[in-house]
Amino acid sequence: MLTGDPANNVTEAIFSKLGVRLHTQAAHPLCILKSAIYAYFDARFGEGVFCQLDELHPLVSTEQNFDQVLVPPEHVSRSPNDTYYVDSRTVLRCHTSAHQVEVLASGRRAFLITGDVYRRDAIDATHYPVFHQMEGVRVFGAAELAGQADASAWCAAELKEVLEGLAAHLFGPVPVRWVDAYFPFTQPSFEMEIFFNGQWMEVLGCGVMQQAILEGSAPGAEGGRAWAFGLGLERLAMVLFGIPDIRLFWCGDERFTRQFKPGCFRAGGAASKFSSFSKYPPCNKDVSFWLPAGQAAVAAPGAFSENNLCEVVRSVAGDLVEEVRLMDTFTNPKSGKTSAMYRVVYRSMQRSLTDEEVNALQAEVRARMVAGLGVELR
Ligand code: DAH
């Protein structure tokens, strides 16, 4: 545990990820993708025009993570069910947007922030409690906007053009569509989707920065406008390189790492495809239980929630867990109690697991569910 603070919900497993910084390891696919995005911005705007920041520390204040970017007081992302709290005023950043204000305040007017971000979440092939984001911001001064009847619309159009160029740089000539979205920090807000591998895929969120954020943090920005975007590197890297499971980014297995070399990304969707090493068999374990009487679906630490269950399973099994899936739930009309059945899928990326080993893991998971989440096993 990081602290003895009652609000602390950062497990050892999560704490051990701080400082790994996969996005700074030159031969790692996340760093290769980051460099490919840097190359696009350097080519389009001139070398170094977008300042590249990837050393900002993931431990931030709740003020940085939420208040400075106008996340409302009741927003779910503030809940300890979704976010890792070190104490009541310090979190592991859940997005790179947490740094927008400090970087604007330092006087930067165009920048890319890359970093590891942390979220309590479900467990499956595309979700891991640590992942990496890149945040981009560009500010236009009042002088640059002179003569624009609608500065916000002009800014949004420029944003879309830049990001469509980025999509083409990464994926080649793909169809792009824009979907209206909501983010507290932008207005208007959009999501960019591309048509790739036969389906529409969400690539990033973006929009015109809320004027209160810009004018409140960037000296001299009155009357200016800014755009911002945030994208998840894992999801893009999985698609571009054909990586089937998010745990592979962390495995350090030589059969994975030797397939990537700095610069092996070729613009226009010609990234080298990862060739999967053999898959070992999965082992499924089901667990059925009664929720604590009268308990709401989402709860504080120490009660049952799906995220808390996933945290328990990860704490016990680490990267040997592939998925935690709700199979069934019902409420007994007489007692009013709710039952749930979850399937835990164990599988190693590197070897076959033995029955004894999986049984021992599952026994430990069950014990901790009773002790830590207050459920009654059936
Ligand atoms: N922070 C958002 C997230 O984590 C992503 C995002 C959306 C960043 C829109 C932005 C933005 O800067 O303008 O989901």
Short mmCIF file of C-alpha atoms and ligand atoms in Angstrom, two decimals:
data_model
loop_
_atom_site.label_atom_id
_atom_site.label_comp_id
_atom_site.label_asym_id
_atom_site.label_seq_id
_atom_site.Cartn_x
_atom_site.Cartn_y
_atom_site.Cartn_z
CA MET A 1 0.00 0.00 0.00
CA LEU A 2 1.16 3.47 -0.83
CA THR A 3 -0.14 5.06 2.39
CA GLY A 4 -2.12 4.06 5.44
CA ASP A 5 -4.67 6.73 4.59
CA PRO A 6 -8.27 5.47 4.88
CA ALA A 7 -9.00 6.73 1.37
CA ASN A 8 -6.11 4.78 -0.14
CA ASN A 9 -7.21 2.11 -2.63
CA VAL A 10 -3.93 1.70 -4.52
CA THR A 11 -2.89 -1.95 -4.34
CA GLU A 12 0.71 -3.18 -4.46
CA ALA A 13 0.08 -4.51 -7.97
CA ILE A 14 -0.85 -1.03 -9.18
CA PHE A 15 1.83 0.73 -7.20
CA SER A 16 4.46 -1.43 -8.88
CA LYS A 17 3.49 0.03 -12.28
CA LEU A 18 4.45 3.58 -11.36
CA GLY A 19 7.76 4.45 -12.91
CA VAL A 20 7.74 1.66 -15.53
CA ARG A 21 6.82 4.19 -18.20
CA LEU A 22 6.47 1.88 -21.19
CA HIS A 23 5.89 4.91 -23.41
CA THR A 24 9.52 5.95 -22.95
CA GLN A 25 11.11 2.58 -23.84
CA ALA A 26 12.30 3.11 -27.41
CA ALA A 27 11.62 -0.41 -28.71
CA HIS A 28 8.22 -0.77 -27.03
CA PRO A 29 5.19 -0.61 -29.38
CA LEU A 30 3.61 2.17 -27.28
CA CYS A 31 6.75 4.28 -27.67
CA ILE A 32 6.96 3.46 -31.37
CA LEU A 33 3.38 4.68 -31.80
CA LYS A 34 4.09 7.80 -29.72
CA SER A 35 7.08 8.56 -31.96
CA ALA A 36 4.94 8.08 -35.09
CA ILE A 37 2.47 10.67 -33.77
CA TYR A 38 5.30 13.04 -32.86
CA ALA A 39 6.62 12.64 -36.42
CA TYR A 40 3.26 13.66 -37.85
CA PHE A 41 3.07 16.83 -35.75
CA ASP A 42 6.69 17.72 -36.50
CA ALA A 43 6.14 17.26 -40.23
CA ARG A 44 2.92 19.23 -40.27
CA PHE A 45 3.80 22.12 -37.96
CA GLY A 46 7.60 22.16 -37.94
CA GLU A 47 10.07 20.35 -35.72
CA GLY A 48 9.43 21.01 -32.04
CA VAL A 49 6.47 23.36 -32.54
CA PHE A 50 4.43 20.93 -30.48
CA CYS A 51 6.36 20.55 -27.26
CA GLN A 52 6.71 16.86 -26.34
CA LEU A 53 6.14 16.15 -22.66
CA ASP A 54 6.31 12.59 -21.44
CA GLU A 55 7.90 12.86 -18.02
CA LEU A 56 5.02 14.36 -16.04
CA HIS A 57 4.43 12.33 -12.88
CA PRO A 58 1.20 10.29 -12.63
CA LEU A 59 0.57 11.27 -9.01
CA VAL A 60 -1.62 14.38 -9.16
CA SER A 61 -4.03 16.29 -6.95
CA THR A 62 -7.80 15.86 -7.24
CA GLU A 63 -7.72 19.50 -8.21
CA GLN A 64 -5.54 18.77 -11.26
CA ASN A 65 -7.34 15.59 -12.22
CA PHE A 66 -10.88 16.94 -11.83
CA ASP A 67 -11.44 20.56 -10.77
CA GLN A 68 -9.02 22.27 -13.13
CA VAL A 69 -10.64 20.59 -16.12
CA LEU A 70 -14.16 21.30 -14.83
CA VAL A 71 -15.21 17.74 -14.01
CA PRO A 72 -18.46 18.28 -12.06
CA PRO A 73 -18.58 17.41 -8.34
CA GLU A 74 -20.93 14.46 -8.92
CA HIS A 75 -19.18 12.97 -11.96
CA VAL A 76 -18.69 9.17 -11.67
CA SER A 77 -15.00 9.43 -12.47
CA ARG A 78 -14.48 10.99 -9.02
CA SER A 79 -15.74 7.87 -7.30
CA PRO A 80 -13.17 5.64 -5.55
CA ASN A 81 -14.85 2.82 -7.44
CA ASP A 82 -13.40 4.24 -10.67
CA THR A 83 -10.27 6.12 -9.61
CA TYR A 84 -7.21 5.21 -7.54
CA TYR A 85 -6.92 7.49 -4.52
CA VAL A 86 -3.70 7.75 -2.54
CA ASP A 87 -5.45 9.96 -0.02
CA SER A 88 -8.59 12.06 -0.25
CA ARG A 89 -6.75 14.80 -2.19
CA THR A 90 -4.28 12.80 -4.28
CA VAL A 91 -4.98 10.37 -7.11
CA LEU A 92 -3.20 8.41 -9.79
CA ARG A 93 -4.22 10.51 -12.80
CA CYS A 94 -7.08 8.94 -14.71
CA HIS A 95 -6.33 10.99 -17.81
CA THR A 96 -3.56 13.13 -19.23
CA SER A 97 -6.02 16.05 -19.28
CA ALA A 98 -4.97 16.48 -15.63
CA HIS A 99 -1.91 18.38 -16.88
CA GLN A 100 -3.55 20.76 -19.34
CA VAL A 101 -3.76 23.67 -16.94
CA GLU A 102 -0.25 23.47 -15.49
CA VAL A 103 1.30 23.25 -18.97
CA LEU A 104 -0.79 26.16 -20.26
CA ALA A 105 0.20 28.15 -17.19
CA SER A 106 3.86 27.49 -17.95
CA GLY A 107 3.37 29.43 -21.19
CA ARG A 108 3.23 26.54 -23.72
CA ARG A 109 0.85 27.13 -26.57
CA ALA A 110 1.14 23.82 -28.44
CA PHE A 111 2.01 20.55 -26.73
CA LEU A 112 1.63 16.79 -26.60
CA ILE A 113 1.56 15.11 -23.18
CA THR A 114 2.07 11.35 -23.05
CA GLY A 115 1.77 9.33 -19.88
CA ASP A 116 0.53 6.31 -17.97
CA VAL A 117 -3.02 6.69 -16.63
CA TYR A 118 -4.85 4.59 -14.05
CA ARG A 119 -8.45 3.44 -13.83
CA ARG A 120 -10.28 0.85 -11.81
CA ASP A 121 -12.20 -1.17 -14.38
CA ALA A 122 -13.34 -4.52 -15.71
CA ILE A 123 -10.90 -7.25 -16.77
CA ASP A 124 -10.77 -8.47 -20.36
CA ALA A 125 -8.47 -8.52 -23.40
CA THR A 126 -8.70 -4.74 -23.91
CA HIS A 127 -8.88 -3.44 -20.32
CA TYR A 128 -5.97 -3.08 -17.95
CA PRO A 129 -5.90 -0.79 -14.90
CA VAL A 130 -2.90 1.09 -16.29
CA PHE A 131 -2.81 2.35 -19.84
CA HIS A 132 -1.32 5.23 -21.77
CA GLN A 133 -2.79 8.36 -23.23
CA MET A 134 -1.60 11.22 -25.35
CA GLU A 135 -3.10 14.66 -24.90
CA GLY A 136 -2.71 17.35 -27.54
CA VAL A 137 -3.43 21.07 -27.13
CA ARG A 138 -3.07 23.98 -29.51
CA VAL A 139 -3.82 27.61 -28.63
CA PHE A 140 -4.67 30.34 -31.11
CA GLY A 141 -4.10 33.90 -29.95
CA ALA A 142 -6.67 36.63 -30.51
CA ALA A 143 -4.55 38.03 -33.35
CA GLU A 144 -4.62 34.70 -35.24
CA LEU A 145 -8.39 34.66 -35.01
CA ALA A 146 -8.89 38.23 -36.20
CA GLY A 147 -11.48 38.33 -38.95
CA GLN A 148 -13.05 34.98 -38.04
CA ALA A 149 -16.79 35.47 -37.58
CA ASP A 150 -17.05 32.32 -35.45
CA ALA A 151 -13.74 31.62 -33.72
CA SER A 152 -14.99 28.45 -32.06
CA ALA A 153 -16.23 26.93 -35.32
CA TRP A 154 -12.99 27.87 -37.04
CA CYS A 155 -10.99 26.25 -34.24
CA ALA A 156 -13.11 23.08 -34.42
CA ALA A 157 -12.61 22.87 -38.18
CA GLU A 158 -8.83 23.20 -37.81
CA LEU A 159 -8.86 20.53 -35.12
CA LYS A 160 -10.74 18.10 -37.35
CA GLU A 161 -8.42 18.71 -40.26
CA VAL A 162 -5.34 18.05 -38.12
CA LEU A 163 -6.80 14.87 -36.65
CA GLU A 164 -8.00 13.55 -40.01
CA GLY A 165 -4.42 14.01 -41.17
CA LEU A 166 -3.22 12.07 -38.14
CA ALA A 167 -5.63 9.21 -38.89
CA ALA A 168 -4.34 9.01 -42.46
CA HIS A 169 -0.74 9.11 -41.22
CA LEU A 170 -1.37 6.15 -38.91
CA PHE A 171 -3.92 4.10 -40.82
CA GLY A 172 -3.58 5.16 -44.43
CA PRO A 173 -6.59 6.36 -46.40
CA VAL A 174 -9.50 5.31 -44.13
CA PRO A 175 -13.03 6.71 -43.86
CA VAL A 176 -13.38 9.04 -40.87
CA ARG A 177 -16.58 10.16 -39.16
CA TRP A 178 -17.26 12.65 -36.37
CA VAL A 179 -19.68 11.89 -33.56
CA ASP A 180 -20.95 14.55 -31.16
CA ALA A 181 -19.80 13.83 -27.62
CA TYR A 182 -19.68 15.30 -24.14
CA PHE A 183 -16.55 16.09 -22.17
CA PRO A 184 -16.54 18.55 -19.28
CA PHE A 185 -13.44 20.29 -20.61
CA THR A 186 -14.54 20.98 -24.18
CA GLN A 187 -17.47 22.59 -25.95
CA PRO A 188 -18.30 21.50 -28.59
CA SER A 189 -16.92 17.99 -28.14
CA PHE A 190 -16.44 15.20 -30.66
CA GLU A 191 -15.25 11.66 -31.02
CA MET A 192 -13.37 10.63 -34.12
CA GLU A 193 -14.13 7.21 -35.53
CA ILE A 194 -12.41 5.46 -38.38
CA PHE A 195 -13.57 2.56 -40.51
CA PHE A 196 -10.90 -0.07 -40.15
CA ASN A 197 -10.89 -3.86 -40.38
CA GLY A 198 -14.53 -3.81 -41.40
CA GLN A 199 -15.91 -1.76 -38.52
CA TRP A 200 -16.19 1.74 -37.08
CA MET A 201 -13.74 2.22 -34.29
CA GLU A 202 -13.53 5.10 -31.82
CA VAL A 203 -10.06 6.61 -31.95
CA LEU A 204 -10.09 9.67 -29.72
CA GLY A 205 -12.04 12.41 -27.94
CA CYS A 206 -11.53 16.08 -28.64
CA GLY A 207 -13.08 19.50 -28.84
CA VAL A 208 -12.74 23.22 -28.38
CA MET A 209 -11.34 23.86 -24.92
CA GLN A 210 -13.74 25.48 -22.46
CA GLN A 211 -12.95 29.16 -22.49
CA ALA A 212 -12.81 29.21 -18.67
CA ILE A 213 -9.93 26.71 -18.72
CA LEU A 214 -8.00 28.61 -21.37
CA GLU A 215 -8.46 32.10 -20.02
CA GLY A 216 -8.06 30.99 -16.42
CA SER A 217 -4.70 29.33 -16.97
CA ALA A 218 -2.93 30.74 -20.02
CA PRO A 219 -1.57 34.25 -19.43
CA GLY A 220 -2.50 36.54 -22.29
CA ALA A 221 -4.94 34.11 -23.90
CA GLU A 222 -7.97 36.38 -23.51
CA GLY A 223 -9.92 36.39 -26.73
CA GLY A 224 -8.01 33.36 -27.99
CA ARG A 225 -9.25 29.83 -28.56
CA ALA A 226 -7.75 26.39 -28.07
CA TRP A 227 -8.45 22.86 -29.13
CA ALA A 228 -7.60 19.68 -27.28
CA PHE A 229 -7.69 15.97 -27.90
CA GLY A 230 -6.95 12.81 -25.92
CA LEU A 231 -6.26 9.37 -27.32
CA GLY A 232 -5.53 5.97 -25.83
CA LEU A 233 -2.29 4.48 -27.14
CA GLU A 234 -2.96 0.81 -26.32
CA ARG A 235 -6.12 0.59 -28.35
CA LEU A 236 -4.48 2.10 -31.41
CA ALA A 237 -1.34 0.01 -31.02
CA MET A 238 -3.39 -3.18 -30.67
CA VAL A 239 -5.13 -2.47 -33.95
CA LEU A 240 -2.10 -1.15 -35.84
CA PHE A 241 0.27 -3.92 -34.78
CA GLY A 242 -2.31 -6.70 -34.43
CA ILE A 243 -1.68 -7.28 -30.71
CA PRO A 244 -4.53 -9.46 -29.38
CA ASP A 245 -4.31 -9.00 -25.60
CA ILE A 246 -3.48 -5.84 -23.63
CA ARG A 247 -1.42 -7.81 -21.11
CA LEU A 248 1.19 -8.42 -23.80
CA PHE A 249 2.37 -4.80 -23.47
CA TRP A 250 3.54 -5.64 -19.96
CA CYS A 251 4.85 -9.19 -20.38
CA GLY A 252 8.49 -8.41 -21.20
CA ASP A 253 8.61 -11.79 -22.97
CA GLU A 254 11.42 -11.85 -25.49
CA ARG A 255 9.10 -13.39 -28.10
CA PHE A 256 7.07 -10.18 -27.88
CA THR A 257 9.77 -7.54 -27.50
CA ARG A 258 12.02 -8.83 -30.29
CA GLN A 259 9.26 -8.16 -32.80
CA PHE A 260 9.47 -4.39 -32.31
CA LYS A 261 12.29 -2.04 -33.21
CA PRO A 262 12.44 1.74 -32.85
CA GLY A 263 11.02 3.23 -36.03
CA CYS A 264 9.47 -0.01 -37.26
CA PHE A 265 6.25 1.88 -37.78
CA ARG A 266 5.72 2.93 -41.38
CA ALA A 267 3.30 5.76 -42.06
CA GLY A 268 0.07 4.86 -43.77
CA GLY A 269 -0.96 1.70 -41.99
CA ALA A 270 2.06 -0.39 -42.92
CA ALA A 271 3.05 -1.24 -39.37
CA SER A 272 4.67 -4.65 -39.07
CA LYS A 273 2.13 -7.12 -37.76
CA PHE A 274 2.82 -8.93 -34.56
CA SER A 275 2.84 -12.69 -34.94
CA SER A 276 1.20 -14.20 -31.92
CA PHE A 277 3.13 -16.83 -30.06
CA SER A 278 1.21 -19.96 -29.23
CA LYS A 279 -1.81 -19.57 -27.00
CA TYR A 280 -1.98 -21.71 -23.90
CA PRO A 281 -5.30 -23.16 -22.77
CA PRO A 282 -7.61 -21.06 -20.58
CA CYS A 283 -8.95 -22.34 -17.28
CA ASN A 284 -12.42 -21.14 -16.24
CA LYS A 285 -13.53 -20.89 -12.63
CA ASP A 286 -17.04 -19.82 -11.70
CA VAL A 287 -17.96 -18.25 -8.39
CA SER A 288 -21.54 -17.69 -7.19
CA PHE A 289 -22.44 -15.56 -4.22
CA TRP A 290 -25.05 -13.44 -2.47
CA LEU A 291 -24.42 -9.71 -2.39
CA PRO A 292 -24.47 -8.14 1.07
CA ALA A 293 -28.14 -7.54 1.98
CA GLY A 294 -29.57 -4.30 0.70
CA GLN A 295 -26.42 -3.36 -1.14
CA ALA A 296 -26.57 -0.98 -4.10
CA ALA A 297 -24.80 -2.02 -7.28
CA VAL A 298 -21.89 0.39 -6.99
CA ALA A 299 -20.33 0.75 -3.61
CA ALA A 300 -17.48 2.14 -1.56
CA PRO A 301 -14.23 0.20 -1.06
CA GLY A 302 -14.80 -2.78 1.19
CA ALA A 303 -18.17 -3.60 -0.34
CA PHE A 304 -19.05 -5.46 -3.50
CA SER A 305 -18.74 -3.87 -6.91
CA GLU A 306 -17.51 -5.38 -10.13
CA ASN A 307 -14.44 -3.12 -10.07
CA ASN A 308 -13.68 -4.19 -6.50
CA LEU A 309 -14.01 -7.83 -7.51
CA CYS A 310 -11.61 -7.25 -10.40
CA GLU A 311 -9.14 -5.59 -8.05
CA VAL A 312 -9.28 -8.63 -5.75
CA VAL A 313 -8.71 -10.99 -8.67
CA ARG A 314 -5.81 -8.92 -10.03
CA SER A 315 -4.23 -8.68 -6.59
CA VAL A 316 -4.26 -12.47 -6.30
CA ALA A 317 -3.57 -13.56 -9.88
CA GLY A 318 -1.83 -10.59 -11.49
CA ASP A 319 -1.51 -11.00 -15.24
CA LEU A 320 -2.62 -14.65 -15.08
CA VAL A 321 -6.22 -13.42 -15.22
CA GLU A 322 -7.57 -12.82 -18.70
CA GLU A 323 -11.18 -11.98 -18.03
CA VAL A 324 -13.79 -11.57 -15.30
CA ARG A 325 -17.28 -11.89 -16.72
CA LEU A 326 -20.74 -11.63 -15.17
CA MET A 327 -22.60 -14.78 -16.24
CA ASP A 328 -25.82 -14.53 -14.32
CA THR A 329 -27.63 -12.50 -11.71
CA PHE A 330 -31.04 -12.74 -10.06
CA THR A 331 -32.90 -11.43 -7.04
CA ASN A 332 -34.75 -13.79 -4.76
CA PRO A 333 -38.23 -12.25 -4.38
CA LYS A 334 -38.72 -13.72 -0.89
CA SER A 335 -35.47 -12.66 0.75
CA GLY A 336 -34.83 -9.67 -1.53
CA LYS A 337 -31.22 -10.81 -1.76
CA THR A 338 -29.33 -10.62 -5.04
CA SER A 339 -27.13 -13.41 -6.31
CA ALA A 340 -24.44 -13.16 -8.94
CA MET A 341 -22.24 -15.61 -10.79
CA TYR A 342 -18.94 -14.51 -12.28
CA ARG A 343 -16.58 -16.48 -14.47
CA VAL A 344 -12.88 -15.91 -13.92
CA VAL A 345 -10.76 -16.94 -16.91
CA TYR A 346 -7.16 -17.75 -16.03
CA ARG A 347 -4.58 -18.01 -18.78
CA SER A 348 -0.89 -17.27 -18.96
CA MET A 349 0.63 -15.63 -22.00
CA GLN A 350 3.82 -17.61 -21.46
CA ARG A 351 3.09 -21.14 -20.26
CA SER A 352 0.45 -23.71 -19.33
CA LEU A 353 -1.03 -23.28 -15.87
CA THR A 354 -1.43 -26.33 -13.65
CA ASP A 355 -4.74 -27.27 -12.02
CA GLU A 356 -3.23 -26.99 -8.56
CA GLU A 357 -1.97 -23.51 -9.23
CA VAL A 358 -5.31 -22.26 -10.59
CA ASN A 359 -7.24 -23.92 -7.76
CA ALA A 360 -4.99 -22.22 -5.24
CA LEU A 361 -5.52 -18.83 -6.90
CA GLN A 362 -9.27 -19.30 -7.00
CA ALA A 363 -9.39 -20.40 -3.33
CA GLU A 364 -7.54 -17.23 -2.39
CA VAL A 365 -9.88 -15.11 -4.52
CA ARG A 366 -12.89 -16.67 -2.80
CA ALA A 367 -11.45 -16.09 0.66
CA ARG A 368 -10.72 -12.45 -0.11
CA MET A 369 -14.18 -11.93 -1.56
CA VAL A 370 -15.67 -12.92 1.76
CA ALA A 371 -13.18 -11.01 3.89
CA GLY A 372 -12.91 -7.88 1.73
CA LEU A 373 -16.17 -7.53 -0.16
CA GLY A 374 -18.63 -8.89 2.38
CA VAL A 375 -20.27 -11.39 0.05
CA GLU A 376 -21.69 -14.74 1.05
CA LEU A 377 -20.43 -17.56 -1.19
CA ARG A 378 -23.03 -20.05 -2.39
N1 DAH B 1 -9.67 12.95 -21.04
C1 DAH B 1 -10.55 12.21 -21.94
C2 DAH B 1 -10.61 10.75 -21.48
O1 DAH B 1 -9.76 10.32 -20.77
C3 DAH B 1 -10.05 12.25 -23.36
C4 DAH B 1 -10.19 13.62 -23.93
C5 DAH B 1 -11.34 14.00 -24.56
C6 DAH B 1 -9.13 14.54 -23.82
C7 DAH B 1 -11.49 15.26 -25.10
C8 DAH B 1 -9.27 15.82 -24.35
C9 DAH B 1 -10.46 16.16 -25.00
O2 DAH B 1 -8.30 16.74 -24.28
O3 DAH B 1 -10.56 17.41 -25.54
O4 DAH B 1 -11.51 10.05 -21.84
#
